[in-house]
Coordinates of C-alpha atoms in Angstrom, one line a residue:
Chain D
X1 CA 0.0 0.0 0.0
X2 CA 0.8 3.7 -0.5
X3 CA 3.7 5.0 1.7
X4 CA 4.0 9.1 2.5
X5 CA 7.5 9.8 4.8
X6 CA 7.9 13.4 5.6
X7 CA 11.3 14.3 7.6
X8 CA 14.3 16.4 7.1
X9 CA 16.3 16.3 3.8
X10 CA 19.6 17.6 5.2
X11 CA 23.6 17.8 4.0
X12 CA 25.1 16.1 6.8
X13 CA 29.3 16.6 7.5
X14 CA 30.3 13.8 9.5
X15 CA 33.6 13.6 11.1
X16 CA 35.0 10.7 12.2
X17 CA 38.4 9.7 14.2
X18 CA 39.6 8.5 10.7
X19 CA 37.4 10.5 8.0
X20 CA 35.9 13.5 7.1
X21 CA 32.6 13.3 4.9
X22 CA 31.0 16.8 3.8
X23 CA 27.8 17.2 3.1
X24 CA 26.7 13.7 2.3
X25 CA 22.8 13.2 2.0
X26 CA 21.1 13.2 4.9
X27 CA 18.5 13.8 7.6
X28 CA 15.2 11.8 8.9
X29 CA 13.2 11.5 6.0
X30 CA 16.0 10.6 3.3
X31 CA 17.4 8.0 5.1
X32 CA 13.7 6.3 5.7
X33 CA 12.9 6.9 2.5
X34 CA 15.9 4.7 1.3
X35 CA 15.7 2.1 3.7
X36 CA 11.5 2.3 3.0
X37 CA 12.0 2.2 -0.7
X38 CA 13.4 -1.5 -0.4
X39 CA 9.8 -2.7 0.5
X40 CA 7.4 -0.2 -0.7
X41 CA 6.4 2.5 -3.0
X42 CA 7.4 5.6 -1.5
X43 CA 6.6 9.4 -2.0
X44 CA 8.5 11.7 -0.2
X45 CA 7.4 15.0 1.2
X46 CA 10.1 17.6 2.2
X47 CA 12.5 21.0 1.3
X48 CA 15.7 21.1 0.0
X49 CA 17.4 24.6 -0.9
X50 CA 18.8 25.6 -4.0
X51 CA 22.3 24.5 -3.0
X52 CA 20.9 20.6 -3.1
X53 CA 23.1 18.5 -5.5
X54 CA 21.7 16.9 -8.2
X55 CA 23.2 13.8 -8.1
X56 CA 21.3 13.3 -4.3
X57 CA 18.0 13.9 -6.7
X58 CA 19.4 11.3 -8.9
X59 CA 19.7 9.0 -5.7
X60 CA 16.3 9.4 -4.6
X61 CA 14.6 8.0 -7.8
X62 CA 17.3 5.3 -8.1
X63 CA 15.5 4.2 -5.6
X64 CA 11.8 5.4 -7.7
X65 CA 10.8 7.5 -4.7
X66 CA 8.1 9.9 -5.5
X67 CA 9.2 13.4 -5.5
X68 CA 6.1 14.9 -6.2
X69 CA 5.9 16.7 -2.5
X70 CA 9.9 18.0 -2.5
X71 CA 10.0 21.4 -2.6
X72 CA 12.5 23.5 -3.4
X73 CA 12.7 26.9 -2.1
X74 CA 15.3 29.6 -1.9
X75 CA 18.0 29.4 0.8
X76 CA 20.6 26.9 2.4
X77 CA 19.6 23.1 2.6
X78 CA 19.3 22.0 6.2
X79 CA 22.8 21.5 7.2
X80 CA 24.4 19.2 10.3
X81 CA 27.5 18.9 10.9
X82 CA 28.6 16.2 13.8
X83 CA 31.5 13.9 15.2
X84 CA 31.8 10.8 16.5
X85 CA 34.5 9.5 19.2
X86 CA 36.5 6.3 18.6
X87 CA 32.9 4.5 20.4
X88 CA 30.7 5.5 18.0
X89 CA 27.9 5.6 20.4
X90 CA 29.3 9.0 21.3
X91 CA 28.8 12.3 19.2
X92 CA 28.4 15.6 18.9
X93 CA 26.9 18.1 16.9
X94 CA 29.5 21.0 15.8
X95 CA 26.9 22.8 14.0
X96 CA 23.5 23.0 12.9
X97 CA 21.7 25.6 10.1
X98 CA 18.1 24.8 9.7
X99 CA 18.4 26.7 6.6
X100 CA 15.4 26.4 4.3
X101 CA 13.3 23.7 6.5
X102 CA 12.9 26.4 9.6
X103 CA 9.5 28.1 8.6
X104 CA 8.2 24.9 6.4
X105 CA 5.0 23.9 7.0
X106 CA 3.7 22.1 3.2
X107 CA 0.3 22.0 1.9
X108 CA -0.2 18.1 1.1
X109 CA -2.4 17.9 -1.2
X110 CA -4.1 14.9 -3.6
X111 CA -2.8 12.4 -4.5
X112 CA -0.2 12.5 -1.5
X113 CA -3.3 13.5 1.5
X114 CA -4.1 10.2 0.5
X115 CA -1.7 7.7 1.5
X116 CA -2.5 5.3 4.1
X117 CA 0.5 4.9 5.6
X118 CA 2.3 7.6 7.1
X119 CA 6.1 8.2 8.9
X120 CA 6.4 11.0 10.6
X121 CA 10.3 10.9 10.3
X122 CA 12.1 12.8 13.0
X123 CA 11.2 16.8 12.9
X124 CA 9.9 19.2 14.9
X125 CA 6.3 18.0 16.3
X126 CA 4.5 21.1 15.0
X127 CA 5.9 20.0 11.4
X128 CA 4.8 16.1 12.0
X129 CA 1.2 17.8 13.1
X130 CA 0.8 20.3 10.3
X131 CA 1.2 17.5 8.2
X132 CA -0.8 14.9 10.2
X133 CA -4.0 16.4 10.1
X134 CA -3.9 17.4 6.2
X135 CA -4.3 13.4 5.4
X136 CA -7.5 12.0 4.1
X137 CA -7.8 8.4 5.7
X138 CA -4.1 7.1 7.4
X139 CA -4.4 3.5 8.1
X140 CA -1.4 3.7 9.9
X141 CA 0.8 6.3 11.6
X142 CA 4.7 6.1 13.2
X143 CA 5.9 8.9 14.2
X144 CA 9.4 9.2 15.4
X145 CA 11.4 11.4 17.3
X146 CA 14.5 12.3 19.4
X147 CA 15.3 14.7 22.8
X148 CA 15.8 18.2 21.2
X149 CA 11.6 17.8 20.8
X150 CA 11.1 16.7 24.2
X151 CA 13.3 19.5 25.3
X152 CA 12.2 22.4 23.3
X153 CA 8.7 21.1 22.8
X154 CA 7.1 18.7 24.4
X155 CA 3.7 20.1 24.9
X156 CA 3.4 19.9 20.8
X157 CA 4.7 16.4 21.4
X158 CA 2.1 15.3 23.5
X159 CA -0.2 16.9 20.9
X160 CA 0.5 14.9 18.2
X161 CA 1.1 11.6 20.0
X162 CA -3.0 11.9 20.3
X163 CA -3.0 11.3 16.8
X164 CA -0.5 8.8 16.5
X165 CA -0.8 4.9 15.9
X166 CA 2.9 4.3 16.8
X167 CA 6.0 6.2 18.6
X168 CA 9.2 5.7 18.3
X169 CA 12.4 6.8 20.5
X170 CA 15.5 5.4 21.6
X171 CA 15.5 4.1 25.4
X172 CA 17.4 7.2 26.7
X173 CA 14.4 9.3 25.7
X174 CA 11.8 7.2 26.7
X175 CA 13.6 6.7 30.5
X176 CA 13.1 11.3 30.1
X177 CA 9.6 11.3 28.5
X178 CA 8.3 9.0 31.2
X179 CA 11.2 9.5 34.1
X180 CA 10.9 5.9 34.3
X181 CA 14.5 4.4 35.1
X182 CA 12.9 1.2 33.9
X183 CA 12.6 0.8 29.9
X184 CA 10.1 -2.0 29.8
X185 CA 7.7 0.3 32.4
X186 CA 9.4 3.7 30.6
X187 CA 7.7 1.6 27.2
X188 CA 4.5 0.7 29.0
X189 CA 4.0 3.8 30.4
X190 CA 3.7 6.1 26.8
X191 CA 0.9 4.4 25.5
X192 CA -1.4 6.9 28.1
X193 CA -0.4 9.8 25.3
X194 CA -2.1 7.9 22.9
X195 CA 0.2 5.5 20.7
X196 CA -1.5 2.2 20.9
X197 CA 2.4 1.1 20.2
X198 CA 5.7 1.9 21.5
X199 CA 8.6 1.2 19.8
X200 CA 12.0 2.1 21.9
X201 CA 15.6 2.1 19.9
X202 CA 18.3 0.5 22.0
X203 CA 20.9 0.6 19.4
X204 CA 23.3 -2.3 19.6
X205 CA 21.0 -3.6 22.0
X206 CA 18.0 -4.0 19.6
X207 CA 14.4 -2.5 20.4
X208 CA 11.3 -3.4 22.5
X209 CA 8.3 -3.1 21.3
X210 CA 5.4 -2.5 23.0
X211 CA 1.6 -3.3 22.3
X212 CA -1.5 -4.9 22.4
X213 CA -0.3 -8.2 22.2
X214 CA 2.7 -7.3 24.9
X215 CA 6.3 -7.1 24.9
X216 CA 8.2 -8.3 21.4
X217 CA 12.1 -7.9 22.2
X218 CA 14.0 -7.4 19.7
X219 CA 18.1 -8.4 18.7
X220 CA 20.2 -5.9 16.3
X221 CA 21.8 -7.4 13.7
X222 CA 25.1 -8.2 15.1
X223 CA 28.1 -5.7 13.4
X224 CA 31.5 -6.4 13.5
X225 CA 32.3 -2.8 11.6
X226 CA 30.2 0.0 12.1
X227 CA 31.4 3.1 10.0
X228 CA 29.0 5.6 10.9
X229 CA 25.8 5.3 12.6
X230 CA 24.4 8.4 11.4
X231 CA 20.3 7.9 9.9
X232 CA 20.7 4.3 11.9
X233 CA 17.8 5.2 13.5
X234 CA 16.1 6.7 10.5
X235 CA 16.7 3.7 8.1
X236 CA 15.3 1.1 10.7
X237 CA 11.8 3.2 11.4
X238 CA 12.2 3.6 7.5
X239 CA 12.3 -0.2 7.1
X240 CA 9.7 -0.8 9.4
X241 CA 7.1 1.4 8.0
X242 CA 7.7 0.0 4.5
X243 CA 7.6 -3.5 5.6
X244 CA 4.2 -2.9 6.8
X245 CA 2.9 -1.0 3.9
X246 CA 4.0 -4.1 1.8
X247 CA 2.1 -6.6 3.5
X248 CA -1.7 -6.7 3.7
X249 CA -3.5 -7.7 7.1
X250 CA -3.2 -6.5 10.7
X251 CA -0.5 -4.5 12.5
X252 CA 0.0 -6.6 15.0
X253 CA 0.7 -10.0 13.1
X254 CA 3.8 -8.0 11.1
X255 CA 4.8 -5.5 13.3
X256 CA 7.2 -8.3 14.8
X257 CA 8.3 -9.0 10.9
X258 CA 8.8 -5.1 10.2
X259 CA 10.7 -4.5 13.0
X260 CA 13.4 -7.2 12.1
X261 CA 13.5 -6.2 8.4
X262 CA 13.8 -2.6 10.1
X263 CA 16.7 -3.4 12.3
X264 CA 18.2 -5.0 9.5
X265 CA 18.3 -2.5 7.0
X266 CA 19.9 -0.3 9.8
X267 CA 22.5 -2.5 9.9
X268 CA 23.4 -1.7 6.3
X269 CA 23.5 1.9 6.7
X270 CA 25.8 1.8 9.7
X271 CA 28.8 0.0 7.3
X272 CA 29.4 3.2 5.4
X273 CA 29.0 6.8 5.7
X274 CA 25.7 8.9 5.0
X275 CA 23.3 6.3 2.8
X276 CA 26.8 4.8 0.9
X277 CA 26.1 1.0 2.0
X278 CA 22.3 1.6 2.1
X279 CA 22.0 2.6 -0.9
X280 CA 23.9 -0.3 -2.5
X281 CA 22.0 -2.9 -0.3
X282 CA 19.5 -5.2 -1.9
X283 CA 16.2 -6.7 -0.8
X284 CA 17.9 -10.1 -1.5
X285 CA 20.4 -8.8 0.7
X286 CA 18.2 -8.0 3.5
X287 CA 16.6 -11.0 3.2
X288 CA 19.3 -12.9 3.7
X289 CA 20.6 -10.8 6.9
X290 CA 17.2 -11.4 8.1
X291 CA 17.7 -15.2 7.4
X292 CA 20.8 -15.0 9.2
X293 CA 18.9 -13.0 12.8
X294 CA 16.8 -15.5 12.7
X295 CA 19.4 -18.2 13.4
X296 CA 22.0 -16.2 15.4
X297 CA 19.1 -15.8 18.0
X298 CA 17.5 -19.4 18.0
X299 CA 17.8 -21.5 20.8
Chain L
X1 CA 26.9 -35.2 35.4
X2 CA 28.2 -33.7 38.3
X3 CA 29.0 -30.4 39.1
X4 CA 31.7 -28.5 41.7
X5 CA 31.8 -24.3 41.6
X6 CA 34.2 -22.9 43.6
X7 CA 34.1 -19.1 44.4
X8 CA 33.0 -16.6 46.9
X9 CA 30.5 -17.5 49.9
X10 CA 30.0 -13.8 51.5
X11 CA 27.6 -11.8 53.6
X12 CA 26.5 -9.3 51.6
X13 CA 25.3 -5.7 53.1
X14 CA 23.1 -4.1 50.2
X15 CA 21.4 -0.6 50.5
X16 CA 19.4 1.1 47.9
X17 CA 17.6 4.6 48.0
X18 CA 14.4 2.5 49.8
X19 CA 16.2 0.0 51.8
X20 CA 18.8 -1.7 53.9
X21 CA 19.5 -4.8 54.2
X22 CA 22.5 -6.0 56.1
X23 CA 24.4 -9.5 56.1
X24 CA 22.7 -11.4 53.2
X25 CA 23.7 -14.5 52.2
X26 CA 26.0 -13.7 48.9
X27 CA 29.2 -13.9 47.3
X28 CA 29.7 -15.5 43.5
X29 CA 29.5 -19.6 44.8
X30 CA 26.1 -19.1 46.9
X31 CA 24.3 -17.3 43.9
X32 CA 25.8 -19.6 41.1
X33 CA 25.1 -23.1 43.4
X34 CA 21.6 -21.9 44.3
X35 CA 20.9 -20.8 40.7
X36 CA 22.5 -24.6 39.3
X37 CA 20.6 -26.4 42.0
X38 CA 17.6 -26.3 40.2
X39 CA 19.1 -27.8 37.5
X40 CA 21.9 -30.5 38.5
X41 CA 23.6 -31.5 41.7
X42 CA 26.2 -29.0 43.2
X43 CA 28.8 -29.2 45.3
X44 CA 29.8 -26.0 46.7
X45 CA 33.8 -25.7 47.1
X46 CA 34.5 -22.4 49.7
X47 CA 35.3 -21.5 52.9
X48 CA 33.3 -19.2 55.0
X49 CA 34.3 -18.0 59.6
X50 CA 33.0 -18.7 62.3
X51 CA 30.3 -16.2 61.9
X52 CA 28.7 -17.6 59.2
X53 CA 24.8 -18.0 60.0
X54 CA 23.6 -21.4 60.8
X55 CA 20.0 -20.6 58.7
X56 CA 22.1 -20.0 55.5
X57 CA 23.8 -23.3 55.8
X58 CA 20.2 -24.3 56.0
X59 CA 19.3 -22.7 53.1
X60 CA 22.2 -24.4 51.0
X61 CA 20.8 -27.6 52.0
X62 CA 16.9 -27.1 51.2
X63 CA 19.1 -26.6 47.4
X64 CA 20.4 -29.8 48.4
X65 CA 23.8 -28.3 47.6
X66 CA 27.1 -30.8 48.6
X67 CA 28.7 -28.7 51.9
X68 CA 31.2 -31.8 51.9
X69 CA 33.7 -29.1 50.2
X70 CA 33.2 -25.9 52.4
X71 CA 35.4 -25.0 55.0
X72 CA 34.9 -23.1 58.0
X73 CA 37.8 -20.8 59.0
X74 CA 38.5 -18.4 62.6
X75 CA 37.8 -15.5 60.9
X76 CA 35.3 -13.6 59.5
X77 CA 33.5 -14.5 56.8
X78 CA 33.9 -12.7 53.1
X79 CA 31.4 -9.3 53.8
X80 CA 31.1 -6.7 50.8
X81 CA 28.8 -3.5 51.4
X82 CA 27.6 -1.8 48.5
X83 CA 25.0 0.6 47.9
X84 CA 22.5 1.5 44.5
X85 CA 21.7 4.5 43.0
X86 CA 18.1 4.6 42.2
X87 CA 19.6 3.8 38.2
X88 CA 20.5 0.7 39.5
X89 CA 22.7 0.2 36.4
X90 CA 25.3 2.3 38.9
X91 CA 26.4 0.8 42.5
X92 CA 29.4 1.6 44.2
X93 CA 31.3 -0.5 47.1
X94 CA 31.5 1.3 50.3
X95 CA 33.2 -1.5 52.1
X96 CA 35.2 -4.7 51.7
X97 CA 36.5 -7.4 54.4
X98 CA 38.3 -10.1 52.3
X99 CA 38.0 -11.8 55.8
X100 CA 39.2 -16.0 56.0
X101 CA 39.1 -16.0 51.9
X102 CA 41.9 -13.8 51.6
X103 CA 44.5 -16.6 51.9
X104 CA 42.3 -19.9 50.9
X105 CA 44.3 -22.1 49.0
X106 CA 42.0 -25.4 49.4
X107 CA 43.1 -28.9 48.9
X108 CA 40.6 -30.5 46.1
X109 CA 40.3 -34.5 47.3
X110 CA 38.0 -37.4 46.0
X111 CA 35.5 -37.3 45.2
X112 CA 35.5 -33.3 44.5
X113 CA 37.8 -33.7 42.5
X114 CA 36.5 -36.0 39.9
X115 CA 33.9 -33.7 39.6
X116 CA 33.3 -33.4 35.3
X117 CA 31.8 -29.9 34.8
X118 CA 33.4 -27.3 36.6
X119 CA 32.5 -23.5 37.3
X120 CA 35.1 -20.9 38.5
X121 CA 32.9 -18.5 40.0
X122 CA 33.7 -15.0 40.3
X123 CA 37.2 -15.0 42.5
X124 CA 41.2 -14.0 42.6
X125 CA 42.5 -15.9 39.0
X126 CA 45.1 -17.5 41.6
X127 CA 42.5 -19.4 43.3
X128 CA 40.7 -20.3 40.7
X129 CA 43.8 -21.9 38.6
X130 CA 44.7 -23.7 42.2
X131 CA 41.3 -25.6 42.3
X132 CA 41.3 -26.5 38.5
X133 CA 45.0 -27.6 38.6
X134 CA 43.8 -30.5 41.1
X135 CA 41.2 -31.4 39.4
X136 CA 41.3 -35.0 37.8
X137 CA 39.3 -34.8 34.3
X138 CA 37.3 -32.3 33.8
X139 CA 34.5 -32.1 31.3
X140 CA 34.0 -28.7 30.8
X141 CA 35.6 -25.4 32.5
X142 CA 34.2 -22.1 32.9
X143 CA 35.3 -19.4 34.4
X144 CA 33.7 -16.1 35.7
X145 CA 35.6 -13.0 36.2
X146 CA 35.4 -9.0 36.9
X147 CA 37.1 -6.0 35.9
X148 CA 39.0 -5.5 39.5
X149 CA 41.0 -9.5 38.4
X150 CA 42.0 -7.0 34.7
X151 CA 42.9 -4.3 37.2
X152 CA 45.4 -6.5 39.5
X153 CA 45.8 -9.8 38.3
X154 CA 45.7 -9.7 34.7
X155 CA 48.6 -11.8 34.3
X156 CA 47.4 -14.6 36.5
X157 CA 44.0 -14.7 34.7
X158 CA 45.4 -15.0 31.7
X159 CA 47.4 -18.0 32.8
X160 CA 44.1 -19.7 33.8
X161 CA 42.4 -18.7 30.4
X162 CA 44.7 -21.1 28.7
X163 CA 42.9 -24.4 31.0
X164 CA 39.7 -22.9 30.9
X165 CA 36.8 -24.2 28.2
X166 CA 34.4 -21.4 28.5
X167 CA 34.9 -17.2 29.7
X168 CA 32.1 -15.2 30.9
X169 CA 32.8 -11.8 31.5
X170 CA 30.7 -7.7 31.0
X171 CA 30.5 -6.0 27.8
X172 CA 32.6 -3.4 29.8
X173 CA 35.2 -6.0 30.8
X174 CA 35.4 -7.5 27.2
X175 CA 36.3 -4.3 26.1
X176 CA 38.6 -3.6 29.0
X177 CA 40.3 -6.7 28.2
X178 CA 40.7 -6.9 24.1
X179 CA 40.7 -2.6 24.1
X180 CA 38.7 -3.2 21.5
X181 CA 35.2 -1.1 21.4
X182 CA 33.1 -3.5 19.3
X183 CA 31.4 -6.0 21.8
X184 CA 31.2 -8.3 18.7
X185 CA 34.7 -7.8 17.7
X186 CA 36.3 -7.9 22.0
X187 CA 34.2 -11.3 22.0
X188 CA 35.7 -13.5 19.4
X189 CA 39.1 -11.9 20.2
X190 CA 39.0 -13.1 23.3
X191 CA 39.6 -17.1 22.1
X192 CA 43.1 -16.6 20.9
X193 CA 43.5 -16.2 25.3
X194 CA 42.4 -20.1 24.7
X195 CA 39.0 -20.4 26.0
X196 CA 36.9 -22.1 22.9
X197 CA 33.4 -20.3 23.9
X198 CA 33.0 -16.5 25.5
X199 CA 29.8 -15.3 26.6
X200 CA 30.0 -12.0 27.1
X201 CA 27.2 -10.5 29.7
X202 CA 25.2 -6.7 29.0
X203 CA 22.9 -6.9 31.9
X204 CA 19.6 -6.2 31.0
X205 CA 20.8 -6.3 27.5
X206 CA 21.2 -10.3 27.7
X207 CA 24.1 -11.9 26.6
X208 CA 26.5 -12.7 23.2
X209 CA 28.1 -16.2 22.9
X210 CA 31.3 -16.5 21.0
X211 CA 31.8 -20.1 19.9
X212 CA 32.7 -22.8 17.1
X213 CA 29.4 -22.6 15.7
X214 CA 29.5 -18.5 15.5
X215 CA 27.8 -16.0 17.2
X216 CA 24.4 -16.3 19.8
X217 CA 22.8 -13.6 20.5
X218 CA 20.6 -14.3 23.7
X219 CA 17.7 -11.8 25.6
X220 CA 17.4 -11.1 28.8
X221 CA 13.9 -11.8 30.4
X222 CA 12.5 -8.1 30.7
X223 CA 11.8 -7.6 34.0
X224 CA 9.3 -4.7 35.1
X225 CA 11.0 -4.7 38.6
X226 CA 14.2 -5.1 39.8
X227 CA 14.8 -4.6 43.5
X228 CA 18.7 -6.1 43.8
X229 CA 20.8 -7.1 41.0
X230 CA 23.6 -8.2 43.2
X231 CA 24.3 -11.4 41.9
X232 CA 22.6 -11.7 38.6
X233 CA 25.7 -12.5 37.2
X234 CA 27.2 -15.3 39.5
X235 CA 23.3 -16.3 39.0
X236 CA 23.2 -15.8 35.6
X237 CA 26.3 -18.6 34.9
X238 CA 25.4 -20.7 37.3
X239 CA 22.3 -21.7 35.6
X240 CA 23.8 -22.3 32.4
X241 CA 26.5 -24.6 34.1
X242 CA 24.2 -26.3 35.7
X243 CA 21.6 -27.0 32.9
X244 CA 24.7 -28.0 30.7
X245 CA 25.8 -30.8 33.6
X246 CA 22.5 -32.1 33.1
X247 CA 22.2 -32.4 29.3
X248 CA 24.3 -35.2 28.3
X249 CA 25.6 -34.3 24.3
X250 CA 27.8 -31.7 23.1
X251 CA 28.1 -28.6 24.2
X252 CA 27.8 -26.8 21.6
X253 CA 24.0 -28.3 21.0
X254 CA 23.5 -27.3 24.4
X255 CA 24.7 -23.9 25.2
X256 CA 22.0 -21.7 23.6
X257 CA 19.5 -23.7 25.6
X258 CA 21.9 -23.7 28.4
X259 CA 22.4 -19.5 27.9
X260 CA 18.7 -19.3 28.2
X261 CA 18.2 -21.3 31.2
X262 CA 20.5 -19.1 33.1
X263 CA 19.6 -15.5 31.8
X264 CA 16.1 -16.5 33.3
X265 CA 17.2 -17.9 36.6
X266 CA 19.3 -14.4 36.8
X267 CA 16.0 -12.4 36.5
X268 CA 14.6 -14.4 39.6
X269 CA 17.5 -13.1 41.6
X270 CA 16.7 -9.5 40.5
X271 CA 13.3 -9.4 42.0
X272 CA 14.2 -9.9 46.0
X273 CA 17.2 -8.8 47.6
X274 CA 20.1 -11.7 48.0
X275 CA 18.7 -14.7 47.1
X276 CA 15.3 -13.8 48.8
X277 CA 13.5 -14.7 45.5
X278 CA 16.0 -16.9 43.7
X279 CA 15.5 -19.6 46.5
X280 CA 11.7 -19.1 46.3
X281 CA 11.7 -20.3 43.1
X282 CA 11.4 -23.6 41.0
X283 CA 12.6 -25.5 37.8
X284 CA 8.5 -25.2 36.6
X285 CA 8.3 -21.1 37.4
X286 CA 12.0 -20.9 35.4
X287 CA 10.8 -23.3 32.6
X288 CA 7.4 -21.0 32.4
X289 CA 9.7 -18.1 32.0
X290 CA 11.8 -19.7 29.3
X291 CA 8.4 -20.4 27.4
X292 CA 7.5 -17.0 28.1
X293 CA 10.6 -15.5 26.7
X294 CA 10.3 -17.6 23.8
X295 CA 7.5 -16.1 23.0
X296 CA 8.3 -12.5 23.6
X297 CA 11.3 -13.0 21.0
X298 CA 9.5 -15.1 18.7
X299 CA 9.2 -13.4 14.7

């Protein structure tokens, strides 16, 4: 079914003990859009500036993603610059210019009001609202997000969670949304804002998920190199969202399924920097990493 | 088959922000014999003053656990004080009386020492090595360690990695040892010490096994409250010993099974303080758990 991802579109310069990469393609809703684009048909809503190479255009439809809802507008592409210590789960950000994506809000109009499923890729929660209540008839909504919003503006937060089928956030956020030391309660304890699921990131450690039908935990794909982990989180809520738009049926009989076809096509973008490895990846690929989770945790 | 661990039998003083509980049963050898009890028959190799409470003598025996092999000293028993943060990730010592284990060198006779599956609890390297140098044919070796045996006997547990079958150590540890920051990586580097299998443990993160037959990545049962995690650990590996020593076949058919048995009978041992709620429990509450997790990782 029909997949809408709205997000940043960003230039992201990521420096590394060993590298430096400028302005690679980046932000929220490329990197979902990339890792969605392996299971689904995907139309991608979003602002890039009039410094936006062409070539990352040319990326996007490699990967046929509807670009019907990118805009471009005058200004600076939404830049972010960051580094990572020698343990990678350790950065910081050196410098960030919202450029052109700071007073965005889009008109979504037909045909893309009417997709059914919807990713609310990491962006400010007004943004993810705006374009929230523009939709016809969502089947299905994930939205995902990070500190800065629960920071800066967790009231709109709260807003849109009403609306939302499905959160996601990594377990350090969840233990500050809910200041709930405990992750499993931390999880439990969101869906009182409205998500009838909660997903929480734990990196290396996998995710938890939880919903109606309980707890699922879920592994990582094991890495033995991890180049840079930058859109890691993007590309698995990518994944996810476009496993479930590909398969017909309820949420809760291949949300377990997304989730693992999520985590793995993380694990692709973490073995080279910006979407380098993602974008070379395969479905057969993924398939077979997803083969290969599914015996490196049977017992 | 049968089944000697040797290790630490202490009195633990535990205090968290709610509570204070002084002279538990504890040390490394009480948590891993009480956790393999329900699995195989132990005997419990340590040595322990003449303060040692007569009730936790008692409660070794309702574990029917072998006492033919622990010593009692003039002395005082092993007593470690330690107290939680409300994160209970974080603990710190406040106090440590090595008491009559400081200078325990025990003499390992028959029939302890025919003894086929052997676990080196958590202990000095030195001690360890001394016990497994007198025994006769052992089956299968494992060893527990910590990051204070790195910090000041590094030497004399590597010396003992070259006898031992099977290292279980923290992520934190593995990457102490190896200096290596990938947990995946730290893991399999950790053979060329000579042990053929390493488990490495992440707490609530459940475990990774490094063996012949690859990698296992294992859960941990997500618990919705922990009140003590002292011991987890010691109870964590002596499950899996003790469900390996009663699983005839190889090893390596056994070990995920074996890996799973004792992650579960560790998140008994979190729920009371000590072994308050480890002893409480039973092989049919720890194989209901093992179902359960089953199901909560099932995709």
């Amino acid at each position: 079914m029909s997949l809408l991802i709205v997000g940043t579109t960003a230039l992201d310069s990521i420096k590394t003990p060993n590298s430096e990469n400028p302005r690679l393609l980046g932000g929220s809703a490329s990197h979902a859009a990339v890792a969605a684009s392996f299971f689904s048909q995907v139309s991608l809503l979003g602002v890039v500036g009039d410094d936006f190479p062409e070539e990352y255009i040319e990326l996007y439809k490699k990967h046929q993603i509807d670009l019907s809802g990118l805009e471009k507008a005058a200004g600076n592409t939404f830049h972010w610059e960051g580094e990572y210590e020698v343990n990678m789960n350790n950065r910081r950000t050196l410098e960030t210019d919202l450029g052109v994506i700071e007073d965005w809000m889009p008109n979504v109009t037909s045909p893309l009001n009417e997709k059914a499923y919807i990713l609310l890729a990491n962006c400010a929660p007004q943004l993810q609202h705006h374009v929230l209540k523009q939709m016809k008839q969502p089947k299905f909504v994930v939205a995902d997000t990070m500190d800065l919003w629960l920071n800066i503006a967790r009231h709109e937060l709260e807003q849109l969670l009403k609306d939302v089928d499905c959160l996601v956030l990594n377990d350090s956020e969840a233990r500050q949304f809910t200041e709930e030391d405990n992750v499993v309660i931390a999880a439990q304890s969101l869906h009182k804002y409205g998500p009838k699921y909660v997903i929480v990131k734990k990196g290396e450690h996998g995710a938890i998920l939880s919903g109606p039908s309980g707890l699922f935990i879920a592994p990582a794909f094991p890495l033995d190199s991890v180049i840079d982990p930058t859109g890691a989180g993007d590309s698995f809520v990518g994944g996810l969202v476009g496993y479930l738009a590909s398969h017909d049926g309820d949420i809760d009989d291949n949300l377990r399924q997304a989730i693992i076809h999520g985590t793995v096509t993380a694990s692709f973008c973490c073995e080279g920097f910006g979407l380098a490895s993602t974008t070379i990846t395969t479905r057969e690929c993924i398939n077979k990493r997803v083969e290969a989770l599914s015996q490196l945790v049977a017992f």
